[in-house]
Coordinates of N, CA and C and ligand atoms in Angstrom, one line a residue:
X1 N -32.9 15.2 -0.2 CA -33.3 14.2 0.4 C -33.4 14.1 1.9
X2 N -34.6 13.7 2.2 CA -34.9 13.8 3.7 C -34.7 12.3 4.3
X3 N -34.7 12.1 5.7 CA -34.0 11.0 6.3 C -35.9 10.4 7.0
X4 N -36.1 9.3 6.7 CA -37.6 9.0 6.9 C -37.4 7.8 7.7
X5 N -38.7 7.7 8.5 CA -39.0 6.0 9.1 C -39.9 5.6 8.6
X6 N -39.4 4.0 8.1 CA -40.3 3.1 7.4 C -40.8 2.1 8.5
X7 N -41.9 2.0 8.4 CA -42.8 1.0 9.5 C -43.1 -0.2 8.6
X8 N -42.9 -1.4 8.6 CA -43.4 -2.4 8.0 C -44.0 -3.5 8.9
X9 N -45.5 -3.3 9.1 CA -46.2 -4.5 9.8 C -46.8 -5.5 8.8
X10 N -47.2 -6.6 9.7 CA -48.1 -7.6 8.8 C -48.1 -9.1 9.6
X11 N -48.7 -9.7 9.1 CA -48.8 -11.1 9.3 C -47.6 -11.6 9.3
X12 N -47.2 -13.0 10.3 CA -46.0 -13.5 10.2 C -45.9 -14.3 8.9
X13 N -44.3 -14.5 8.4 CA -44.2 -15.0 7.0 C -45.0 -14.4 5.7
X14 N -45.0 -13.2 5.7 CA -45.4 -12.3 4.4 C -44.2 -11.9 3.8
X15 N -43.2 -12.2 4.2 CA -42.3 -11.4 3.3 C -41.6 -10.5 4.0
X16 N -42.0 -9.7 5.1 CA -41.8 -8.6 5.6 C -40.4 -8.1 5.8
X17 N -39.6 -9.1 6.2 CA -38.0 -9.0 6.5 C -37.4 -8.9 5.1
X18 N -38.0 -9.7 4.4 CA -37.1 -9.7 2.7 C -37.3 -8.4 2.4
X19 N -38.3 -7.8 2.4 CA -38.7 -6.7 1.6 C -38.0 -5.4 2.5
X20 N -38.1 -5.4 3.9 CA -37.5 -4.4 4.9 C -36.0 -4.3 4.6
X21 N -35.4 -5.7 4.3 CA -33.8 -5.7 4.3 C -33.6 -5.0 2.9
X22 N -34.0 -5.5 2.2 CA -33.9 -5.0 0.6 C -34.0 -3.4 0.8
X23 N -35.1 -3.0 1.3 CA -35.3 -1.6 1.4 C -34.1 -0.9 2.0
X24 N -33.7 -1.6 3.1 CA -32.7 -0.8 4.0 C -31.3 -0.7 3.3
X25 N -31.2 -1.8 2.3 CA -30.0 -2.0 1.8 C -30.1 -1.0 0.6
X26 N -30.9 -0.8 -0.2 CA -30.9 0.4 -1.2 C -30.8 1.6 -0.6
X27 N -31.4 2.0 0.3 CA -31.5 3.4 1.0 C -30.5 3.6 1.9
X28 N -29.6 2.6 2.2 CA -28.5 2.6 3.1 C -29.0 3.1 4.7
X29 N -30.2 2.7 4.8 CA -31.0 2.7 6.3 C -30.6 1.6 6.9
X30 N -30.7 1.9 8.5 CA -30.5 0.7 9.3 C -32.1 -0.3 9.3
X31 N -31.5 -1.9 9.4 CA -32.7 -2.5 9.3 C -32.9 -3.0 10.7
X32 N -34.2 -2.9 11.1 CA -34.2 -3.9 12.4 C -35.4 -4.7 12.6
X33 N -35.2 -5.8 13.0 CA -36.1 -6.8 13.2 C -36.7 -6.9 14.4
X34 N -37.9 -6.2 14.6 CA -38.4 -6.1 15.9 C -39.0 -7.7 16.5
X35 N -39.1 -8.6 15.6 CA -39.8 -9.7 16.0 C -38.5 -10.8 16.5
X36 N -37.4 -10.2 16.0 CA -36.2 -11.3 16.4 C -36.1 -10.7 18.1
X37 N -36.4 -9.6 18.5 CA -36.2 -9.5 19.8 C -37.3 -9.9 20.7
X38 N -38.4 -10.3 20.3 CA -39.3 -10.8 21.2 C -39.1 -12.4 21.2
X39 N -38.5 -13.0 20.0 CA -37.9 -14.2 19.8 C -36.9 -14.3 20.7
X40 N -35.9 -13.5 20.7 CA -34.6 -13.5 21.8 C -35.2 -13.5 23.2
X41 N -36.2 -12.8 23.7 CA -36.7 -12.8 25.1 C -37.3 -14.2 25.4
X42 N -38.0 -14.9 24.2 CA -38.6 -16.0 24.5 C -37.3 -17.2 24.5
X43 N -36.3 -16.9 24.1 CA -35.2 -17.9 23.9 C -34.5 -17.8 25.3
X44 N -34.4 -16.6 26.0 CA -33.9 -16.5 27.2 C -34.8 -17.2 27.9
X45 N -36.0 -17.0 28.2 CA -36.9 -17.6 29.0 C -36.8 -19.2 28.9
X46 N -37.0 -19.8 27.7 CA -36.6 -21.3 27.7 C -35.3 -21.6 28.3
X47 N -34.0 -20.6 28.0 CA -33.0 -21.5 28.5 C -32.8 -21.2 30.2
X48 N -33.8 -20.4 30.8 CA -34.1 -20.2 32.2 C -35.0 -20.9 32.8
X49 N -35.6 -22.1 31.9 CA -36.8 -22.7 32.1 C -37.9 -22.0 32.8
X50 N -38.2 -21.0 32.2 CA -39.3 -20.2 32.5 C -40.6 -20.8 31.9
X51 N -40.3 -21.1 30.7 CA -41.5 -21.2 29.7 C -41.3 -22.6 29.1
X52 N -42.4 -23.4 28.8 CA -42.3 -24.5 28.2 C -43.9 -24.6 27.5
X53 N -44.0 -25.7 26.6 CA -45.1 -26.0 26.1 C -46.6 -26.1 27.5
X54 N -46.1 -26.4 28.7 CA -46.7 -27.0 29.3 C -46.8 -25.8 30.8
X55 N -45.9 -25.0 30.7 CA -46.2 -23.9 31.9 C -45.3 -22.6 31.3
X56 N -45.5 -21.5 32.3 CA -45.2 -20.3 32.1 C -45.1 -19.3 33.1
X57 N -43.6 -19.1 33.7 CA -43.6 -18.5 34.8 C -43.3 -17.2 34.6
X58 N -44.5 -16.6 34.2 CA -44.6 -15.1 33.9 C -44.1 -14.2 34.6
X59 N -44.2 -14.1 36.0 CA -43.9 -12.9 36.7 C -42.3 -13.2 36.7
X60 N -41.7 -14.3 36.8 CA -40.3 -14.6 37.0 C -39.6 -14.1 35.8
X61 N -40.4 -13.9 34.6 CA -39.7 -13.5 33.4 C -39.8 -12.1 33.4
X62 N -41.1 -11.5 34.0 CA -41.0 -9.9 34.2 C -39.8 -9.7 35.2
X63 N -39.6 -10.3 36.2 CA -38.7 -9.9 37.4 C -37.2 -10.0 36.4
X64 N -37.2 -11.0 35.7 CA -35.6 -11.1 35.2 C -35.4 -10.0 33.9
X65 N -36.4 -9.3 33.4 CA -36.1 -8.5 32.3 C -35.1 -7.5 32.0
X66 N -34.5 -7.1 33.4 CA -33.5 -6.3 33.5 C -32.1 -7.0 33.2
X67 N -32.0 -8.5 33.0 CA -30.9 -9.0 33.0 C -30.7 -9.4 31.4
X68 N -31.7 -8.9 30.6 CA -32.0 -9.5 29.1 C -31.3 -8.2 28.4
X69 N -30.2 -8.3 27.6 CA -29.4 -7.5 27.3 C -29.4 -7.8 25.5
X70 N -30.5 -7.1 24.9 CA -30.2 -7.4 23.4 C -29.6 -6.4 22.6
X71 N -29.0 -6.7 21.4 CA -28.5 -5.8 20.4 C -28.1 -6.3 19.2
X72 N -28.4 -5.6 18.2 CA -27.9 -5.8 16.9 C -26.5 -5.7 16.6
X73 N -25.9 -6.5 15.9 CA -24.6 -6.2 15.6 C -24.4 -6.2 14.2
X74 N -24.0 -5.4 13.0 CA -23.8 -5.4 11.9 C -23.1 -6.4 11.4
X75 N -23.6 -7.4 10.6 CA -22.6 -8.5 9.7 C -22.6 -8.0 8.1
X76 N -21.3 -7.7 8.2 CA -20.9 -7.1 6.6 C -21.2 -8.1 5.4
X77 N -21.3 -9.6 5.8 CA -21.5 -10.5 4.8 C -22.7 -10.6 4.6
X78 N -23.6 -10.3 5.4 CA -25.1 -10.6 5.4 C -25.7 -9.2 4.8
X79 N -25.2 -8.2 5.3 CA -25.5 -6.8 5.1 C -26.8 -6.2 6.1
X80 N -26.8 -6.8 7.0 CA -27.9 -6.6 8.0 C -27.4 -6.9 9.4
X81 N -27.9 -6.2 10.5 CA -27.5 -6.6 12.0 C -28.1 -7.9 12.4
X82 N -27.3 -8.6 13.1 CA -27.7 -10.0 13.6 C -27.9 -9.6 15.3
X83 N -29.1 -10.6 15.8 CA -29.3 -10.3 17.4 C -28.7 -10.8 18.3
X84 N -28.0 -10.3 19.1 CA -27.4 -10.7 20.3 C -28.1 -10.7 21.6
X85 N -28.2 -11.9 22.4 CA -28.9 -11.9 23.6 C -27.7 -12.1 24.3
X86 N -27.5 -11.1 25.5 CA -26.2 -11.2 26.4 C -25.1 -11.5 25.6
X87 N -24.7 -10.9 24.7 CA -23.3 -11.0 24.1 C -23.2 -12.2 23.2
X88 N -24.3 -12.8 23.0 CA -24.1 -14.2 22.4 C -24.9 -14.3 20.9
X89 N -24.6 -14.4 19.7 CA -25.3 -14.4 18.9 C -26.0 -15.3 18.5
X90 N -27.5 -15.0 18.4 CA -28.7 -16.1 18.6 C -29.7 -16.0 17.4
X91 N -28.9 -15.2 16.4 CA -29.6 -15.0 15.2 C -30.6 -16.4 14.6
X92 N -29.8 -17.4 14.7 CA -30.1 -18.7 14.0 C -31.2 -19.7 15.0
X93 N -30.6 -19.4 16.2 CA -31.4 -20.2 17.3 C -32.9 -19.7 17.3
X94 N -33.3 -18.5 17.4 CA -34.3 -17.7 17.4 C -35.3 -18.4 16.4
X95 N -34.9 -18.7 15.3 CA -36.0 -19.2 14.5 C -36.5 -20.4 14.4
X96 N -36.2 -21.2 15.3 CA -36.5 -22.7 15.2 C -37.8 -22.8 15.8
X97 N -38.5 -24.2 15.4 CA -39.9 -24.3 15.9 C -40.3 -23.8 17.4
X98 N -39.2 -24.4 18.0 CA -39.8 -24.3 19.3 C -40.2 -22.7 19.8
X99 N -39.0 -22.0 19.5 CA -39.4 -20.4 20.1 C -40.5 -20.0 19.2
X100 N -40.7 -20.5 17.7 CA -41.9 -20.1 17.0 C -43.2 -20.4 17.9
X101 N -43.3 -21.6 18.4 CA -44.3 -21.9 19.0 C -44.9 -21.3 20.5
X102 N -43.9 -20.5 20.9 CA -43.8 -19.8 22.5 C -43.8 -18.7 22.5
X103 N -43.3 -18.0 21.3 CA -42.9 -16.5 21.1 C -44.2 -15.7 21.3
X104 N -45.6 -16.0 20.7 CA -47.0 -15.3 20.9 C -47.0 -14.9 22.5
X105 N -46.7 -16.2 23.4 CA -47.2 -15.8 24.7 C -46.4 -14.9 25.3
X106 N -45.2 -15.0 24.8 CA -44.0 -13.8 25.8 C -44.6 -12.5 24.9
X107 N -45.0 -12.4 23.6 CA -45.2 -11.2 22.9 C -46.4 -10.2 23.6
X108 N -47.1 -11.2 24.4 CA -48.4 -10.7 25.0 C -48.5 -9.9 26.2
X109 N -47.2 -10.2 26.6 CA -46.9 -9.6 28.2 C -46.5 -8.0 28.1
X110 N -47.5 -7.4 28.5 CA -47.3 -5.6 28.4 C -45.9 -5.2 28.9
X111 N -45.3 -5.9 30.1 CA -43.8 -5.5 30.5 C -42.7 -5.6 29.5
X112 N -43.1 -6.7 28.8 CA -42.1 -7.2 27.7 C -42.2 -6.1 26.6
X113 N -43.3 -5.9 26.2 CA -43.8 -5.1 24.8 C -43.1 -3.7 25.5
X114 N -43.2 -3.1 26.7 CA -42.9 -2.0 27.0 C -41.3 -1.8 26.9
X115 N -40.9 -2.8 27.4 CA -39.2 -2.5 27.4 C -39.0 -2.6 26.0
X116 N -39.4 -3.7 25.2 CA -38.7 -3.8 23.7 C -39.2 -2.5 22.9
X117 N -40.5 -1.9 23.1 CA -41.0 -0.8 22.3 C -40.1 0.3 22.6
X118 N -39.7 0.7 23.9 CA -38.6 1.9 24.5 C -37.5 1.6 23.4
X119 N -36.8 0.3 23.5 CA -35.6 0.0 22.9 C -35.9 0.5 21.3
X120 N -36.8 -0.1 21.0 CA -37.1 0.0 19.0 C -37.0 1.6 19.1
X121 N -37.8 2.4 19.8 CA -38.0 3.8 19.6 C -36.6 4.5 19.8
X122 N -35.6 4.1 20.8 CA -34.6 4.5 20.7 C -33.7 4.5 19.4
X123 N -33.7 3.1 19.1 CA -33.0 2.4 17.6 C -33.6 3.4 16.2
X124 N -34.5 4.1 16.4 CA -35.1 5.0 15.6 C -34.9 6.3 15.8
X125 N -34.3 6.9 16.6 CA -34.3 8.1 17.2 C -34.0 9.2 16.0
X126 N -32.8 8.5 15.6 CA -32.3 9.3 14.1 C -32.7 9.2 12.8
X127 N -34.2 8.6 12.7 CA -34.6 7.9 11.3 C -33.4 7.3 10.6
X128 N -33.8 7.4 9.4 CA -33.1 6.5 8.4 C -33.5 4.9 8.7
X129 N -34.8 4.6 9.4 CA -34.6 3.1 9.7 C -35.5 2.3 8.9
X130 N -35.5 1.1 8.8 CA -36.5 0.5 8.3 C -36.8 -0.6 9.2
X131 N -37.8 -0.7 9.9 CA -38.2 -1.5 11.0 C -39.7 -2.5 10.6
X132 N -39.6 -3.8 11.2 CA -40.6 -4.8 10.7 C -41.0 -5.3 11.8
X133 N -42.7 -5.7 12.0 CA -43.1 -6.3 13.1 C -44.3 -6.1 13.1
X134 N -45.2 -5.9 14.2 CA -46.8 -6.2 14.1 C -47.3 -4.7 14.6
X135 N -46.5 -4.0 15.2 CA -47.0 -2.8 16.0 C -46.2 -1.3 15.8
X136 N -45.4 -1.5 14.5 CA -44.2 -0.5 14.5 C -44.9 0.7 14.2
X137 N -46.4 0.6 12.9 CA -47.0 1.7 12.4 C -47.9 2.4 13.4
X138 N -48.3 1.5 14.3 CA -49.4 1.9 15.7 C -48.9 2.5 16.4
X139 N -47.6 1.7 17.3 CA -47.3 1.8 18.6 C -45.8 2.6 18.6
X140 N -45.1 1.7 17.8 CA -43.3 2.1 18.0 C -43.2 3.4 17.3
X141 N -43.7 3.7 16.2 CA -43.6 5.0 15.1 C -44.9 5.3 14.6
X142 N -45.8 5.8 15.5 CA -47.2 6.2 14.9 C -46.9 7.2 13.8
X143 N -45.9 8.1 14.0 CA -45.5 9.1 13.0 C -44.7 8.8 11.9
X144 N -44.5 7.6 11.8 CA -43.5 7.1 10.4 C -43.9 7.6 9.2
X145 N -43.1 8.0 8.3 CA -43.5 8.8 7.2 C -44.0 7.7 6.1
X146 N -43.7 6.6 6.3 CA -44.2 5.5 5.5 C -44.6 4.2 6.0
X147 N -45.6 3.8 5.9 CA -46.2 2.6 6.9 C -46.6 1.6 5.7
X148 N -46.2 0.5 5.9 CA -46.6 -0.5 4.7 C -47.3 -1.6 5.6
X149 N -48.4 -2.7 5.3 CA -49.0 -3.4 6.1 C -49.0 -4.6 4.9
X150 N -48.1 -5.5 5.1 CA -48.4 -6.9 4.3 C -49.3 -8.0 4.8
X151 N -50.1 -8.6 3.7 CA -50.9 -9.8 4.0 C -50.8 -11.1 3.0
X152 N -51.2 -12.2 3.3 CA -51.3 -13.0 2.3 C -52.1 -14.1 3.1
X153 N -52.4 -15.3 2.3 CA -53.2 -15.9 3.0 C -52.4 -17.2 3.9
X154 N -53.1 -17.7 4.8 CA -52.4 -18.5 5.7 C -51.4 -19.7 4.9
X155 N -52.2 -20.3 4.0 CA -51.5 -21.2 3.3 C -50.1 -20.7 2.7
X156 N -50.1 -19.9 2.0 CA -49.0 -19.2 1.6 C -47.9 -19.1 2.3
X157 N -48.3 -18.3 3.4 CA -47.2 -18.0 4.5 C -46.7 -19.4 5.0
X158 N -47.8 -20.3 5.2 CA -47.0 -21.5 6.0 C -46.1 -22.3 5.0
X159 N -46.3 -22.2 3.7 CA -45.5 -22.9 2.7 C -44.1 -22.1 2.6
X160 N -44.1 -21.0 2.8 CA -42.8 -20.1 2.8 C -41.9 -20.5 4.3
X161 N -42.9 -20.6 5.3 CA -42.1 -20.8 6.8 C -41.6 -22.4 6.6
X162 N -42.6 -23.2 6.0 CA -42.0 -24.7 6.1 C -40.8 -24.9 5.2
X163 N -40.7 -24.1 4.0 CA -39.6 -24.2 3.3 C -38.3 -23.5 3.9
X164 N -38.4 -22.8 4.3 CA -37.4 -22.2 5.8 C -37.0 -23.1 6.5
X165 N -37.7 -23.9 7.3 CA -37.6 -25.1 8.2 C -36.8 -26.2 7.5
X166 N -37.5 -26.4 6.3 CA -36.5 -27.6 5.3 C -35.4 -27.4 5.1
X167 N -35.0 -25.9 4.5 CA -33.5 -25.6 4.2 C -32.7 -25.8 5.6
X168 N -33.3 -25.6 6.7 CA -32.5 -25.6 8.0 C -32.5 -27.2 8.3
X169 N -33.0 -28.0 7.7 CA -33.1 -29.4 8.2 C -33.9 -29.7 9.5
X170 N -35.0 -28.8 9.7 CA -35.8 -29.0 11.0 C -36.9 -30.0 10.3
X171 N -37.3 -30.8 11.5 CA -38.1 -32.0 11.2 C -39.6 -31.6 11.7
X172 N -40.4 -30.7 10.5 CA -41.6 -30.6 11.0 C -42.5 -30.8 9.6
X173 N -43.7 -31.0 9.9 CA -44.5 -31.2 8.6 C -45.4 -29.7 8.4
X174 N -45.8 -29.9 7.1 CA -46.6 -28.8 6.5 C -47.9 -28.3 7.6
X175 N -48.5 -29.6 7.9 CA -49.9 -29.2 9.0 C -49.3 -28.6 10.1
X176 N -48.4 -29.0 10.7 CA -47.9 -28.5 11.8 C -47.5 -26.8 11.7
X177 N -46.5 -26.8 10.5 CA -46.3 -25.2 10.1 C -47.5 -24.2 10.4
X178 N -48.6 -25.1 9.2 CA -49.8 -24.1 9.0 C -50.4 -24.0 10.4
X179 N -50.7 -24.8 11.1 CA -51.4 -24.6 12.6 C -50.7 -23.6 13.5
X180 N -49.1 -23.7 13.1 CA -48.3 -22.6 14.2 C -48.8 -21.2 13.6
X181 N -48.7 -21.3 12.1 CA -49.4 -19.6 11.3 C -50.5 -19.2 12.1
X182 N -51.4 -19.9 12.0 CA -52.9 -20.0 12.2 C -52.9 -19.2 13.7
X183 N -51.7 -20.2 14.6 CA -52.2 -20.0 16.1 C -51.6 -18.7 16.4
X184 N -50.7 -18.1 15.6 CA -50.2 -17.0 16.0 C -51.0 -15.8 15.5
X185 N -51.5 -15.9 14.4 CA -52.3 -15.0 13.7 C -53.2 -14.8 15.0
X186 N -53.8 -15.7 15.3 CA -55.1 -15.5 16.3 C -54.4 -14.7 17.6
X187 N -53.6 -15.3 18.0 CA -52.8 -14.6 19.5 C -52.4 -13.1 18.9
X188 N -51.6 -12.7 17.7 CA -51.1 -11.6 17.3 C -52.5 -10.5 17.3
X189 N -53.6 -11.1 16.6 CA -54.7 -10.3 16.2 C -55.5 -10.1 17.7
X190 N -55.6 -10.5 18.4 CA -56.8 -10.8 19.4 C -56.1 -10.0 20.9
X191 N -54.5 -10.1 20.9 CA -54.0 -9.7 22.1 C -54.5 -8.6 22.7
X192 N -54.5 -8.2 24.0 CA -55.0 -7.0 24.5 C -54.2 -5.7 24.2
X193 N -53.1 -6.3 24.3 CA -51.8 -5.0 24.3 C -51.4 -5.0 22.8
X194 N -51.5 -3.9 21.9 CA -50.8 -3.8 20.9 C -51.3 -5.1 19.8
X195 N -52.6 -5.3 19.6 CA -52.8 -6.5 18.7 C -52.3 -5.9 17.2
X196 N -52.0 -6.7 16.4 CA -51.8 -6.5 15.1 C -53.0 -5.9 14.4
X197 N -52.9 -4.7 13.6 CA -54.0 -4.2 13.2 C -53.4 -2.9 12.3
X198 N -54.1 -3.1 10.8 CA -53.2 -2.2 10.0 C -53.4 -0.6 10.2
X199 N -52.3 0.3 10.3 CA -52.4 1.6 10.8 C -53.5 2.4 9.7
X200 N -54.1 3.3 10.0 CA -55.1 3.9 9.2 C -54.6 4.2 8.0
X201 N -53.1 5.0 8.3 CA -52.3 5.3 6.8 C -51.3 4.5 6.3
X202 N -51.6 3.2 6.7 CA -50.8 2.2 6.1 C -51.2 1.8 4.5
X203 N -50.3 1.4 3.7 CA -50.4 0.9 2.3 C -50.2 -0.6 2.4
X204 N -51.5 -1.4 2.0 CA -51.5 -2.7 2.1 C -50.8 -3.2 1.0
X205 N -50.2 -4.4 1.2 CA -49.7 -5.0 0.1 C -50.1 -6.3 0.2
X206 N -50.8 -7.0 -0.9 CA -51.1 -8.7 -0.5 C -50.2 -9.4 -1.5
X207 N -49.2 -10.1 -0.7 CA -48.4 -10.9 -1.0 C -48.7 -11.6 -2.0
X208 N -49.9 -12.2 -1.9 CA -50.6 -13.3 -2.9 C -50.7 -13.2 -4.2
X209 N -50.6 -11.9 -4.4 CA -51.1 -11.4 -6.1 C -49.7 -10.6 -6.8
X210 N -48.7 -10.3 -5.7 CA -47.4 -9.9 -6.4 C -46.3 -10.8 -6.2
X211 N -45.4 -10.6 -7.2 CA -44.0 -11.3 -7.1 C -43.0 -10.3 -6.3
X212 N -42.3 -11.2 -5.8 CA -41.1 -10.4 -4.7 C -40.7 -8.9 -5.5
X213 N -40.3 -9.0 -6.7 CA -40.0 -8.2 -7.4 C -40.8 -6.9 -7.4
X214 N -42.2 -7.4 -8.0 CA -43.3 -6.2 -7.9 C -43.6 -5.9 -6.5
X215 N -43.3 -6.3 -5.3 CA -43.8 -5.8 -4.0 C -42.7 -4.8 -3.7
X216 N -41.3 -5.2 -4.0 CA -40.4 -4.3 -3.7 C -40.3 -3.1 -4.4
X217 N -40.3 -3.3 -5.8 CA -40.8 -2.1 -6.5 C -42.0 -1.2 -5.9
X218 N -42.8 -1.6 -5.7 CA -44.0 -0.5 -5.3 C -43.5 -0.1 -3.9
X219 N -42.9 -0.7 -2.9 CA -42.6 -0.1 -1.6 C -41.6 0.8 -2.0
X220 N -40.7 0.6 -2.9 CA -39.4 1.4 -3.0 C -39.9 2.6 -3.6
X221 N -41.1 2.7 -4.5 CA -41.5 3.7 -5.3 C -42.2 4.6 -4.1
X222 N -42.6 3.8 -3.4 CA -43.4 5.0 -2.3 C -42.4 5.6 -1.7
X223 N -41.3 4.9 -1.2 CA -40.2 5.5 -0.2 C -39.5 6.7 -1.0
X224 N -39.3 6.7 -2.2 CA -38.7 7.6 -3.0 C -39.5 9.0 -3.0
X225 N -40.9 8.6 -3.2 CA -41.7 9.9 -3.5 C -41.9 10.4 -2.0
X226 N -41.4 10.0 -1.0 CA -41.5 10.6 0.0 C -40.2 11.2 0.2
X227 N -39.0 10.4 0.4 CA -37.8 10.8 0.6 C -37.2 12.0 -0.4
X228 N -37.6 12.0 -1.6 CA -37.5 13.0 -2.6 C -38.4 14.4 -2.6
X229 N -39.3 14.2 -1.9 CA -40.4 15.2 -1.8 C -39.8 16.7 -1.1
X230 N -38.6 16.7 -0.3 CA -38.1 17.8 0.3 C -37.3 18.6 -0.8
Ligands
DC301 O1 -42.0 -11.7 12.7 P1 -41.7 -12.9 13.9 O2 -42.5 -14.0 13.2 O3 -40.4 -13.2 14.1 O4 -42.3 -12.4 15.0 C1 -42.2 -13.3 16.2 C2 -43.3 -12.8 17.1 O5 -43.2 -11.7 17.8 C3 -44.9 -13.0 16.4 O6 -45.5 -14.0 16.9 C4 -45.4 -11.8 17.2 C5 -44.3 -11.2 18.0 N1 -44.3 -9.4 17.5 C6 -44.8 -8.7 18.0 O7 -45.7 -8.7 19.0 N2 -44.5 -7.4 17.8 C7 -43.7 -7.1 17.0 N3 -43.2 -5.8 16.8 C8 -42.9 -8.2 16.2 C9 -43.3 -9.3 16.5

C-alpha cells in the first residue's frame, strides 16, 4: 500500500466535501477543506471592517495577512478537522450567506492565494491527504496521484446549498441561493489567478447523474487501484 495525495476539485456545492470526508475516513487519511480557509480569511476581513457588499479595503487585508492564523483541529465526534481562526472555532460561522457572498472577492487576491496555497502544500507534505477546493489538482498538488473533478447543474447545486441554509435556520430564498451559486461560478472560473479548471489528468464526475453512494464507490475504486498498485 502506498500513501497518495487525493485532489478533489469542482464547482461549489457539488458534494465535493462529502465525498472527500468519506474517502478520508475510509482510507484513514487527513481531510482538508481548502474552501474553509478562504472563508475564514473572509470572516477575518468582515470582523475587521475590511469588506462588505459596498467596499473592500484589499490592501489593508493584504497587510493584515500575517495576523491571520488558520489551523484545523481534529474533532473526534465529527471525524474531521474543524477550522480555527486565531484560535477560535469558526467552522459554523464561515458557512453563512454573508461569507458566501463575499468569499469569491477574497479568493481572487493573489497574495491571499499564495499564503493559503503554501499552507495547504505544507499540510500535504506527508501525503495521505484528501484535499478539496478549486485549484488543488492544478496548483496546490499538480502531481497528486488521484485527481477528481466534480460537476453538476447550477440548479441542483443551489438546491443542495438552499437545503443546508434551511437546516441551519438561515432566512434565504432559493432564487438568492441560485444567484449566489452562479455568481461564484462566474468569479471562480474567470479570475486571473488559478481559475477553476479541470486538470488534464482529472477524472470527471457529474453529480447530476450519480447517487451519492455511486459517486463514492467510483472514487474509492479509483483510489484503491492506485494505492494497491505498488
Ligand atoms: O468550497 P467552498 O464553496 O467552501 O469555497 C469557498 C470559496 O473559496 C469559493 O467561492 C472559491 C474559493 N476557493 C478557491 O478559490 N480555491 C480553493 N482551493 C477553495 C475555495
